[in-house]
CSV table of C-alpha atoms and ligand atoms in Angstrom, one decimal:
chain,number,residue,atom,x,y,z
A,14,MET,CA,25.5,16.2,-21.5
A,15,SER,CA,25.6,13.9,-18.6
A,16,LYS,CA,22.4,12.0,-17.8
A,17,ILE,CA,20.6,12.7,-14.5
A,18,GLN,CA,19.6,9.7,-12.5
A,19,SER,CA,16.9,9.1,-9.9
A,20,PRO,CA,17.9,9.7,-6.3
A,21,LYS,CA,19.3,6.6,-4.5
A,22,GLY,CA,16.9,4.1,-3.3
A,23,VAL,CA,13.6,5.2,-4.8
A,24,SER,CA,11.2,2.8,-6.5
A,25,GLU,CA,9.6,3.9,-9.8
A,26,TYR,CA,7.2,2.2,-12.2
A,27,PHE,CA,7.0,2.6,-15.9
A,28,PRO,CA,5.3,0.6,-18.7
A,29,PRO,CA,4.8,-2.3,-18.9
A,30,ARG,CA,5.4,-3.1,-15.2
A,31,SER,CA,3.5,-0.1,-14.1
A,32,GLN,CA,0.3,-1.9,-15.1
A,33,ASN,CA,1.1,-4.6,-12.6
A,34,PHE,CA,1.7,-2.0,-9.9
A,35,GLU,CA,-1.7,-0.4,-10.8
A,36,PHE,CA,-3.4,-3.8,-10.6
A,37,VAL,CA,-2.0,-4.5,-7.2
A,38,ARG,CA,-2.9,-1.1,-5.9
A,39,ASN,CA,-6.4,-1.4,-7.3
A,40,CYS,CA,-7.0,-4.7,-5.6
A,41,MET,CA,-6.1,-3.1,-2.3
A,42,MET,CA,-8.3,0.0,-2.9
A,43,ILE,CA,-11.2,-2.1,-4.0
A,44,ALA,CA,-10.9,-4.3,-0.8
A,45,ALA,CA,-11.0,-1.1,1.3
A,46,LYS,CA,-14.0,0.4,-0.5
A,47,ASN,CA,-15.8,-2.9,-0.4
A,48,ALA,CA,-15.8,-2.7,3.4
A,49,GLY,CA,-17.2,0.9,3.6
A,50,TYR,CA,-13.9,2.9,3.8
A,51,SER,CA,-13.9,6.4,2.1
A,52,MET,CA,-11.0,8.0,0.3
A,53,MET,CA,-8.7,10.5,2.0
A,54,GLU,CA,-6.0,12.4,0.2
A,55,LEU,CA,-3.4,14.0,2.5
A,56,PRO,CA,-0.3,16.1,2.1
A,57,VAL,CA,3.0,14.2,1.8
A,58,PHE,CA,4.7,16.7,4.1
A,59,GLU,CA,3.6,17.6,7.6
A,60,ASP,CA,4.9,19.5,10.6
A,61,THR,CA,7.8,17.4,12.0
A,62,GLU,CA,6.3,17.5,15.5
A,63,LEU,CA,3.4,15.3,14.2
A,64,PHE,CA,5.6,12.4,13.6
A,65,VAL,CA,7.8,12.9,16.7
A,66,ARG,CA,4.7,12.8,18.9
A,67,GLY,CA,2.7,10.4,16.8
A,68,VAL,CA,5.2,7.8,15.8
A,69,GLY,CA,7.6,8.0,18.7
A,70,GLU,CA,11.2,9.0,19.4
A,71,SER,CA,12.4,5.5,20.2
A,72,THR,CA,11.6,4.3,16.7
A,73,ASP,CA,14.2,4.1,13.9
A,74,VAL,CA,11.6,5.8,11.7
A,75,VAL,CA,11.7,9.0,13.8
A,76,SER,CA,15.3,8.9,15.2
A,77,LYS,CA,17.1,7.9,11.9
A,78,GLU,CA,14.9,7.8,8.9
A,79,MET,CA,12.9,11.0,8.5
A,80,TYR,CA,13.4,13.4,5.6
A,81,THR,CA,13.3,16.6,7.6
A,82,PHE,CA,14.0,20.1,6.3
A,83,GLU,CA,13.3,23.7,7.1
A,84,ASP,CA,10.9,25.3,4.7
A,85,ARG,CA,11.3,28.9,3.5
A,86,GLY,CA,9.3,30.1,6.4
A,87,GLY,CA,11.7,28.5,8.9
A,88,ARG,CA,9.2,25.7,9.8
A,89,SER,CA,10.5,22.2,10.4
A,90,ILE,CA,8.8,20.0,7.8
A,91,THR,CA,9.0,16.2,7.3
A,92,LEU,CA,8.1,14.0,4.3
A,93,ARG,CA,5.6,11.6,5.7
A,94,PRO,CA,7.2,8.3,6.8
A,95,GLU,CA,3.8,6.7,7.4
A,96,GLY,CA,0.1,7.5,7.0
A,97,THR,CA,-1.6,7.1,10.4
A,98,ALA,CA,-0.4,10.2,12.1
A,99,GLY,CA,-1.5,12.4,9.2
A,100,VAL,CA,-4.9,10.8,9.2
A,101,MET,CA,-5.3,11.5,12.9
A,102,ARG,CA,-4.1,15.1,12.4
A,103,SER,CA,-6.7,15.7,9.6
A,104,VAL,CA,-9.5,13.9,11.5
A,105,ILE,CA,-8.9,16.1,14.5
A,106,GLU,CA,-8.4,19.3,12.5
A,107,HIS,CA,-11.6,18.9,10.5
A,108,ASN,CA,-13.7,17.5,13.3
A,109,LEU,CA,-14.5,14.3,11.5
A,110,ASP,CA,-14.6,12.6,14.9
A,111,LYS,CA,-17.6,14.7,15.9
A,112,GLY,CA,-19.7,13.0,13.2
A,113,GLN,CA,-20.8,9.4,12.8
A,114,LEU,CA,-18.4,6.9,14.3
A,115,PRO,CA,-16.4,5.0,13.4
A,116,VAL,CA,-14.6,7.2,10.9
A,117,LYS,CA,-13.5,4.8,8.2
A,118,VAL,CA,-11.0,6.0,5.6
A,119,TRP,CA,-8.5,4.7,3.1
A,120,TYR,CA,-5.5,6.4,1.5
A,121,SER,CA,-2.8,5.6,-1.0
A,122,GLY,CA,0.4,7.3,-2.0
A,123,PRO,CA,4.1,7.7,-1.5
A,124,PHE,CA,5.9,7.5,1.9
A,125,PHE,CA,9.5,8.4,2.7
A,126,ARG,CA,12.1,6.7,5.0
A,127,ALA,CA,15.8,7.3,4.7
A,128,GLU,CA,16.6,3.6,5.1
A,129,ARG,CA,19.5,1.7,3.6
A,130,PRO,CA,18.2,0.7,0.2
A,131,GLN,CA,18.0,-3.0,-0.7
A,132,ALA,CA,15.6,-5.3,-2.6
A,133,GLY,CA,12.1,-4.4,-1.4
A,134,ARG,CA,13.3,-1.5,0.8
A,135,TYR,CA,13.1,1.9,-0.7
A,136,ARG,CA,13.4,5.5,0.4
A,137,GLN,CA,10.3,6.4,-1.4
A,138,PHE,CA,7.8,3.6,-1.3
A,139,TYR,CA,4.0,3.2,-1.7
A,140,GLN,CA,1.3,2.1,0.6
A,141,VAL,CA,-2.5,1.6,0.6
A,142,GLY,CA,-3.7,2.1,4.1
A,143,ILE,CA,-7.0,2.1,6.0
A,144,GLU,CA,-7.9,3.6,9.4
A,145,ALA,CA,-11.1,3.0,11.5
A,146,ILE,CA,-11.4,5.5,14.3
A,147,GLY,CA,-13.7,5.5,17.2
A,148,ALA,CA,-14.8,1.8,17.5
A,149,ASP,CA,-13.6,-0.5,20.3
A,150,ASP,CA,-15.4,-3.6,19.0
A,151,PRO,CA,-13.2,-6.6,18.4
A,152,GLU,CA,-15.3,-7.1,15.2
A,153,ILE,CA,-13.6,-4.1,13.7
A,154,ASP,CA,-10.1,-5.5,14.4
A,155,ALA,CA,-11.2,-8.6,12.5
A,156,GLU,CA,-12.7,-6.5,9.8
A,157,VAL,CA,-9.4,-4.5,9.2
A,158,ILE,CA,-7.4,-7.7,9.1
A,159,ALA,CA,-9.9,-9.3,6.7
A,160,VAL,CA,-9.7,-6.3,4.3
A,161,ALA,CA,-6.0,-6.8,4.0
A,162,TYR,CA,-6.4,-10.6,3.6
A,163,ARG,CA,-9.1,-10.1,0.9
A,164,ALA,CA,-6.8,-7.7,-1.0
A,165,PHE,CA,-3.9,-10.3,-1.0
A,166,LYS,CA,-6.3,-13.0,-2.1
A,167,ALA,CA,-7.7,-10.9,-4.9
A,168,ILE,CA,-4.2,-10.5,-6.2
A,169,GLY,CA,-3.8,-14.2,-6.0
A,170,LEU,CA,-1.2,-14.4,-3.3
A,171,THR,CA,-1.0,-17.7,-1.3
A,172,ASN,CA,2.5,-17.9,0.1
A,173,PHE,CA,2.1,-15.6,3.0
A,174,ARG,CA,1.2,-15.8,6.7
A,175,LEU,CA,-0.4,-13.5,9.3
A,176,ASP,CA,1.3,-12.9,12.6
A,177,LEU,CA,-0.8,-11.6,15.4
A,178,THR,CA,-0.4,-10.5,18.9
A,179,SER,CA,-1.9,-8.1,21.5
A,180,LEU,CA,-0.1,-5.3,23.2
A,181,GLY,CA,-2.9,-5.0,25.7
A,182,ASP,CA,-4.4,-1.9,27.2
A,183,ALA,CA,-2.5,0.8,29.2
A,184,ASP,CA,-3.0,-1.1,32.4
A,185,SER,CA,-1.6,-4.4,31.0
A,186,ARG,CA,1.3,-2.6,29.4
A,187,ALA,CA,2.1,-0.7,32.6
A,188,ARG,CA,2.3,-3.9,34.7
A,189,HIS,CA,4.4,-5.6,32.0
A,190,ARG,CA,6.7,-2.6,31.8
A,191,VAL,CA,7.6,-2.8,35.5
A,192,ASP,CA,8.9,-6.3,35.1
A,193,LEU,CA,10.5,-5.8,31.7
A,194,VAL,CA,12.4,-2.7,32.9
A,195,ALA,CA,13.6,-4.7,36.0
A,196,PHE,CA,14.7,-7.5,33.6
A,197,ILE,CA,16.5,-5.2,31.3
A,198,LYS,CA,18.4,-3.7,34.3
A,199,THR,CA,20.0,-7.2,34.8
A,200,LEU,CA,21.4,-7.1,31.2
A,201,ALA,CA,24.8,-5.8,30.2
A,202,LEU,CA,23.8,-3.3,27.5
A,203,ASP,CA,25.5,-0.3,25.9
A,204,ASP,CA,24.2,3.2,26.6
A,205,ALA,CA,22.5,3.8,23.3
A,206,THR,CA,20.5,0.6,23.7
A,207,LEU,CA,19.6,1.6,27.3
A,208,GLU,CA,18.5,5.0,26.1
A,209,ARG,CA,16.1,3.4,23.5
A,210,ALA,CA,14.8,1.0,26.2
A,211,ALA,CA,14.1,4.0,28.5
A,212,ILE,CA,11.7,5.4,26.0
A,213,ASN,CA,10.2,2.1,24.9
A,214,PRO,CA,11.6,-1.1,26.4
A,215,LEU,CA,9.6,-3.2,23.9
A,216,ARG,CA,12.0,-2.0,21.3
A,217,LEU,CA,14.6,-4.5,22.6
A,218,PHE,CA,12.5,-7.4,21.3
A,219,ASP,CA,13.2,-5.9,17.9
A,220,ASP,CA,17.0,-5.7,18.2
A,221,LYS,CA,18.7,-7.4,15.3
A,222,ARG,CA,22.0,-8.2,17.2
A,223,GLU,CA,22.3,-11.9,18.0
A,224,GLU,CA,23.6,-11.3,21.6
A,225,VAL,CA,20.7,-9.0,22.4
A,226,ARG,CA,18.2,-11.5,20.9
A,227,GLN,CA,19.8,-14.2,23.2
A,228,MET,CA,19.5,-12.0,26.2
A,229,MET,CA,15.9,-11.1,25.4
A,230,SER,CA,14.8,-14.7,25.0
A,231,ALA,CA,14.2,-14.9,28.7
A,232,ALA,CA,12.4,-11.6,28.9
A,233,PRO,CA,8.8,-11.4,30.3
A,234,LEU,CA,6.3,-11.3,27.4
A,235,LEU,CA,3.5,-8.7,27.3
A,236,ILE,CA,1.0,-11.3,26.2
A,237,ASP,CA,1.3,-13.0,29.6
A,238,TYR,CA,0.3,-9.7,31.3
A,239,LEU,CA,-3.0,-9.0,29.5
A,240,ASN,CA,-5.7,-8.2,32.0
A,241,LEU,CA,-9.2,-9.7,31.6
A,242,ALA,CA,-10.5,-7.0,29.3
A,243,SER,CA,-7.5,-7.2,27.0
A,244,ALA,CA,-7.4,-10.9,27.0
A,245,THR,CA,-11.1,-11.2,26.3
A,246,HIS,CA,-10.8,-8.7,23.4
A,247,PHE,CA,-7.9,-10.6,21.9
A,248,GLU,CA,-9.7,-14.0,22.3
A,249,LYS,CA,-12.7,-12.6,20.4
A,250,VAL,CA,-10.5,-11.2,17.6
A,251,GLN,CA,-9.0,-14.7,17.2
A,252,SER,CA,-12.3,-16.5,17.2
A,253,LEU,CA,-13.6,-14.0,14.6
A,254,LEU,CA,-10.6,-14.6,12.3
A,255,ARG,CA,-11.2,-18.4,12.7
A,256,ALA,CA,-14.8,-17.9,11.7
A,257,PHE,CA,-13.6,-15.8,8.7
A,258,ASP,CA,-11.3,-18.6,7.7
A,259,ILE,CA,-8.3,-16.4,8.0
A,260,PRO,CA,-5.3,-18.5,9.2
A,261,PHE,CA,-2.9,-16.8,11.7
A,262,THR,CA,-0.1,-17.5,14.1
A,263,VAL,CA,0.1,-15.7,17.5
A,264,ASN,CA,3.6,-14.3,17.7
A,265,PRO,CA,4.1,-12.6,21.1
A,266,ARG,CA,7.5,-11.4,20.2
A,267,MET,CA,6.4,-9.4,17.3
A,268,VAL,CA,7.4,-5.7,17.6
A,269,ARG,CA,6.0,-3.1,15.2
A,270,GLY,CA,8.3,-0.3,14.1
A,271,LEU,CA,6.1,2.5,15.3
A,272,ASP,CA,5.4,3.4,19.0
A,273,TYR,CA,1.7,4.1,18.9
A,274,TYR,CA,0.4,0.5,18.9
A,275,THR,CA,-1.8,-0.9,21.6
A,276,GLY,CA,-4.0,-4.1,21.7
A,277,THR,CA,-4.3,-6.1,18.6
A,278,THR,CA,-1.3,-5.8,16.3
A,279,PHE,CA,-0.5,-7.8,13.2
A,280,GLU,CA,1.9,-8.3,10.3
A,281,PHE,CA,1.5,-10.1,7.0
A,282,VAL,CA,4.8,-11.8,6.0
A,283,HIS,CA,5.5,-13.2,2.6
A,284,GLU,CA,7.7,-16.3,2.4
A,285,GLY,CA,9.2,-15.5,-1.0
A,286,LEU,CA,10.8,-12.1,-0.4
A,287,GLY,CA,13.9,-12.7,1.7
A,288,ALA,CA,14.8,-10.1,4.3
A,289,GLN,CA,12.2,-7.5,3.5
A,290,SER,CA,9.3,-9.9,3.9
A,291,GLY,CA,6.7,-7.6,5.6
A,292,ILE,CA,4.0,-7.0,3.0
A,293,GLY,CA,1.7,-5.2,5.4
A,294,GLY,CA,1.1,-4.5,9.0
A,295,GLY,CA,-1.0,-2.6,11.4
A,296,GLY,CA,-2.9,-2.6,14.6
A,297,ARG,CA,-4.7,-0.6,17.3
A,298,TYR,CA,-3.5,2.7,18.5
A,299,ASP,CA,-5.9,3.6,21.2
A,300,GLY,CA,-4.0,6.5,22.8
A,301,LEU,CA,-2.8,8.2,19.6
A,302,MET,CA,-5.6,10.6,19.0
A,303,ALA,CA,-5.5,12.0,22.5
A,304,ASP,CA,-1.7,12.3,22.3
A,305,LEU,CA,-2.2,14.4,19.2
A,306,GLY,CA,-4.6,16.8,21.0
A,307,GLY,CA,-7.8,15.1,19.9
A,308,ALA,CA,-10.6,13.3,21.6
A,309,ASN,CA,-9.9,10.1,23.5
A,310,LEU,CA,-11.0,7.8,20.7
A,311,SER,CA,-9.5,4.4,19.8
A,312,GLY,CA,-8.4,3.5,16.3
A,313,ILE,CA,-7.1,0.6,14.2
A,314,GLY,CA,-5.7,0.3,10.7
A,315,PHE,CA,-3.1,-1.1,8.4
A,316,GLY,CA,-0.6,-0.1,5.8
A,317,LEU,CA,0.1,-2.4,2.9
A,318,GLY,CA,3.4,-2.0,1.0
A,319,ILE,CA,2.4,-1.9,-2.7
A,320,ASP,CA,6.1,-2.3,-3.8
A,321,ARG,CA,6.6,-5.4,-1.8
A,322,VAL,CA,3.2,-6.9,-2.6
A,323,LEU,CA,4.1,-6.4,-6.3
A,324,LEU,CA,7.4,-8.2,-5.7
A,325,ALA,CA,5.5,-11.0,-3.9
A,326,ALA,CA,3.0,-11.4,-6.7
A,327,GLU,CA,5.9,-11.6,-9.2
A,328,ALA,CA,7.7,-14.1,-7.0
A,329,GLU,CA,4.6,-16.3,-7.1
A,330,GLY,CA,4.5,-16.0,-10.9
A,331,LEU,CA,1.1,-14.3,-10.8
A,332,LEU,CA,2.0,-11.3,-13.0
A,333,SER,CA,4.2,-11.1,-16.1
A,334,ASP,CA,6.0,-8.0,-17.5
A,335,GLU,CA,4.9,-9.1,-21.0
A,336,SER,CA,1.2,-9.0,-20.9
A,337,PRO,CA,-0.4,-5.5,-20.6
A,338,ARG,CA,-3.4,-5.7,-18.5
A,339,ASP,CA,-5.2,-2.6,-19.8
A,340,THR,CA,-6.6,-3.6,-23.1
A,341,LEU,CA,-7.5,-1.0,-25.6
A,342,ASP,CA,-10.8,-1.5,-27.5
A,343,VAL,CA,-9.3,-0.6,-30.9
A,344,PHE,CA,-6.1,0.4,-32.6
A,345,LEU,CA,-6.5,2.6,-35.7
A,346,ILE,CA,-4.0,2.6,-38.6
A,347,ALA,CA,-3.9,5.2,-41.4
A,348,MET,CA,-2.8,3.4,-44.6
A,349,ASP,CA,-1.5,6.7,-46.1
A,350,GLN,CA,-0.6,10.1,-44.9
A,351,SER,CA,-3.8,11.4,-46.7
A,352,THR,CA,-6.1,9.4,-44.4
A,353,LYS,CA,-4.3,10.3,-41.2
A,354,GLU,CA,-6.4,13.3,-40.3
A,355,ALA,CA,-9.6,11.3,-40.8
A,356,VAL,CA,-8.2,8.5,-38.5
A,357,ALA,CA,-7.3,11.1,-35.9
A,358,LEU,CA,-10.8,12.5,-36.1
A,359,LEU,CA,-12.3,9.0,-35.8
A,360,ALA,CA,-10.1,8.2,-32.8
A,361,ASN,CA,-11.2,11.4,-31.1
A,362,SER,CA,-14.9,10.6,-31.8
A,363,LEU,CA,-14.6,7.1,-30.5
A,364,ARG,CA,-12.9,8.3,-27.3
A,365,ASN,CA,-15.8,10.8,-26.9
A,366,ILE,CA,-18.3,8.0,-26.8
A,367,GLY,CA,-16.3,6.0,-24.3
A,368,VAL,CA,-14.4,3.6,-26.6
A,369,SER,CA,-10.7,3.3,-25.7
A,370,ALA,CA,-8.7,3.9,-28.9
A,371,ASP,CA,-5.2,4.6,-30.0
A,372,MET,CA,-3.6,5.1,-33.4
A,373,ALA,CA,-0.3,4.6,-35.2
A,374,TYR,CA,1.9,7.7,-35.3
A,375,GLY,CA,4.9,8.5,-37.4
A,376,ASP,CA,5.2,7.4,-41.1
A,377,ARG,CA,6.1,3.8,-40.7
A,378,ALA,CA,5.0,1.2,-43.1
A,379,LEU,CA,1.9,-0.9,-42.6
A,380,LYS,CA,3.9,-3.8,-41.2
A,381,GLY,CA,5.4,-1.6,-38.5
A,382,ALA,CA,1.9,-0.1,-37.7
A,383,MET,CA,0.5,-3.6,-37.4
A,384,LYS,CA,3.2,-4.5,-34.9
A,385,ALA,CA,2.3,-1.5,-32.9
A,386,ALA,CA,-1.4,-2.6,-32.9
A,387,ASP,CA,-0.2,-6.1,-31.7
A,388,LYS,CA,1.9,-4.6,-28.9
A,389,SER,CA,-0.9,-2.2,-27.8
A,390,GLY,CA,-2.9,-5.2,-26.7
A,391,ALA,CA,-6.0,-3.8,-28.5
A,392,ARG,CA,-8.9,-6.2,-29.0
A,393,PHE,CA,-9.6,-4.9,-32.5
A,394,SER,CA,-7.6,-3.1,-35.2
A,395,VAL,CA,-8.6,-1.3,-38.3
A,396,VAL,CA,-6.7,-0.1,-41.4
A,397,ILE,CA,-8.1,3.0,-43.1
A,398,GLY,CA,-6.8,4.0,-46.6
A,399,GLU,CA,-8.1,5.8,-49.6
A,400,ASP,CA,-10.4,2.8,-50.5
A,401,GLU,CA,-12.1,2.8,-47.1
A,402,MET,CA,-12.5,6.5,-47.3
A,403,SER,CA,-14.3,6.4,-50.6
A,404,SER,CA,-16.4,3.3,-50.0
A,405,GLY,CA,-17.2,4.4,-46.4
A,406,ALA,CA,-16.9,0.8,-45.2
A,407,VAL,CA,-14.1,-0.5,-43.0
A,408,LYS,CA,-13.1,-3.9,-41.7
A,409,LEU,CA,-12.7,-4.2,-37.9
A,410,LYS,CA,-10.3,-7.1,-37.2
A,411,ASN,CA,-10.6,-9.1,-34.1
A,412,MET,CA,-7.0,-9.5,-33.0
A,413,ASP,CA,-7.6,-12.8,-31.2
A,414,SER,CA,-9.6,-14.7,-33.8
A,415,GLY,CA,-8.3,-12.9,-36.9
A,416,GLU,CA,-11.9,-12.5,-38.0
A,417,SER,CA,-13.2,-9.3,-39.5
A,418,VAL,CA,-16.5,-7.5,-39.3
A,419,SER,CA,-17.6,-4.9,-41.9
A,420,ILE,CA,-18.7,-1.6,-40.5
A,421,THR,CA,-19.8,1.8,-41.8
A,422,LEU,CA,-17.1,4.3,-41.2
A,423,SER,CA,-19.4,7.2,-40.1
A,424,ASP,CA,-21.8,5.1,-38.1
A,425,LEU,CA,-20.5,5.6,-34.5
A,426,ASN,CA,-23.3,3.5,-33.1
A,427,ALA,CA,-22.1,0.6,-35.1
A,428,TRP,CA,-18.6,1.1,-33.8
A,429,LYS,CA,-19.9,1.2,-30.3
A,430,GLY,CA,-22.0,-1.9,-30.8
A,431,VAL,CA,-18.9,-3.9,-31.8
A,432,LEU,CA,-16.3,-2.4,-29.6
A,433,LEU,CA,-18.1,-2.0,-26.3
A,434,HIS,CA,-19.2,-5.6,-26.1
B,30,HAM,P1,4.6,-0.1,8.6
B,30,HAM,O1,4.7,-1.5,9.1
B,30,HAM,O2,5.8,0.8,9.0
B,30,HAM,O3,3.3,0.5,9.1
B,30,HAM,O4,4.5,-0.1,7.1
B,30,HAM,C1,3.5,-0.8,6.4
B,30,HAM,C2,4.1,-1.5,5.2
B,30,HAM,O5,4.8,-0.6,4.3
B,30,HAM,C3,5.2,-2.6,5.5
B,30,HAM,O6,4.6,-3.8,5.9
B,30,HAM,C4,5.9,-2.6,4.2
B,30,HAM,O7,5.2,-3.5,3.3
B,30,HAM,C5,5.8,-1.3,3.6
B,30,HAM,N1,7.1,-0.5,3.9
B,30,HAM,C6,7.5,0.1,5.0
B,30,HAM,N2,8.7,0.6,4.8
B,30,HAM,C7,9.1,0.3,3.5
B,30,HAM,C8,10.3,0.6,2.7
B,30,HAM,N3,11.3,1.4,3.2
B,30,HAM,N4,10.3,0.2,1.4
B,30,HAM,C9,9.2,-0.5,0.9
B,30,HAM,N5,8.1,-0.8,1.7
B,30,HAM,C10,8.0,-0.4,2.9
B,30,HAM,C11,2.8,1.7,8.9
B,30,HAM,O8,3.3,2.5,8.2
B,30,HAM,C12,1.6,2.0,9.7
B,30,HAM,N6,1.2,3.4,9.4
B,30,HAM,C13,0.5,1.1,9.3
B,30,HAM,C14,-0.8,1.3,10.1
B,30,HAM,C15,-1.9,2.0,9.7
B,30,HAM,N7,-1.0,1.0,11.4
B,30,HAM,C16,-2.2,1.4,11.8
B,30,HAM,N8,-2.7,2.0,10.8
């Protein structure tokens, strides 16, 4: 029979590399929890309208990359291309915004964009994200950025930079938009581009075509239109980041791929990844909640790409495929078929008291079983044969030092004493 392959462009993780993926994801989750964010688990599919309204029709994400289908009830459903809109939907629906503010949540899981697959760009990819809703303080902008920075540092990354800008408040953007639209009118652009610009003229700063980039080099920059309130907020965010020892570059030409951004926006870029170098990004989205039918609350958050951070960590030589990170406490080997049941019972009892244990399966020779013990990365191994069964004493071998300790087979406390140290 022919083999079935994975759909084009998906990322998947299997042992041993999956342990590196888990390590990277855990570092991000721990950084989020460490700053008071609570877990949220949301559906991977939502009403299509949520993303059209939330993410914006001028974006590639909505106009070209959504996995949209009709469900059996004739509803238009979309696999989530990003996390923020779903969080807003849930916060509004479950009245979380009526409680203590800010609402601070983190999430992790798969996201879907029908992009052209390449290294670091997948159609199903993974993010850890955080959102802080209902706080206007510049301190929370700095907090969100610092959580991402701390996660990257915990992984050990060094070869990355932080780009930062401000898209200002509605007033600043409106004044800039007038001048930008007037400027765009002077350019010779095709209809499709003009259509995009009509929905969101800032998109043209993100155009990859060299001739458009050239034309846009003289365009008015939003950062020069910040009113006093927006400029003061942005100044404060920068001074906080300096005080936190987080290096950054102000990049007023940065354009995020989603339309909901306002005020502080940022991107973490890794220098060792080639074209798909964005390892995480985020910013404020002060009008989003109201646009989705909720209260007029501000918000800020980020999404970190687990796949790309893993590639970045590998590019920096921080992780190797070879070394499993989860170490078992003990690997058990039955010398003969006759002792196998006793070994299975022992493994079960050890797991019951919190010791992590695995055992050799199949009827391979002792040499093969010892190899399996080695590969398992277990800290200790033990061989149990007829002799051990009748004497009731076994030798627990430390796999690093090669030294053995004698232990009573039936004395679970003794096992615990050695193995849970
Ligand atoms: P985003 O910049 O679209 O933001 O995605 C965040 C991160 O997800 C990117 O920096 C990248 O590392 C990763 N990523 C995006 N697309 C792909 C892909 N096709 N393959 C692999 N990795 C990818 C958001 O999604 C916003 N929701 C972040 C946010 C939260 N802003 C405010 N709150």
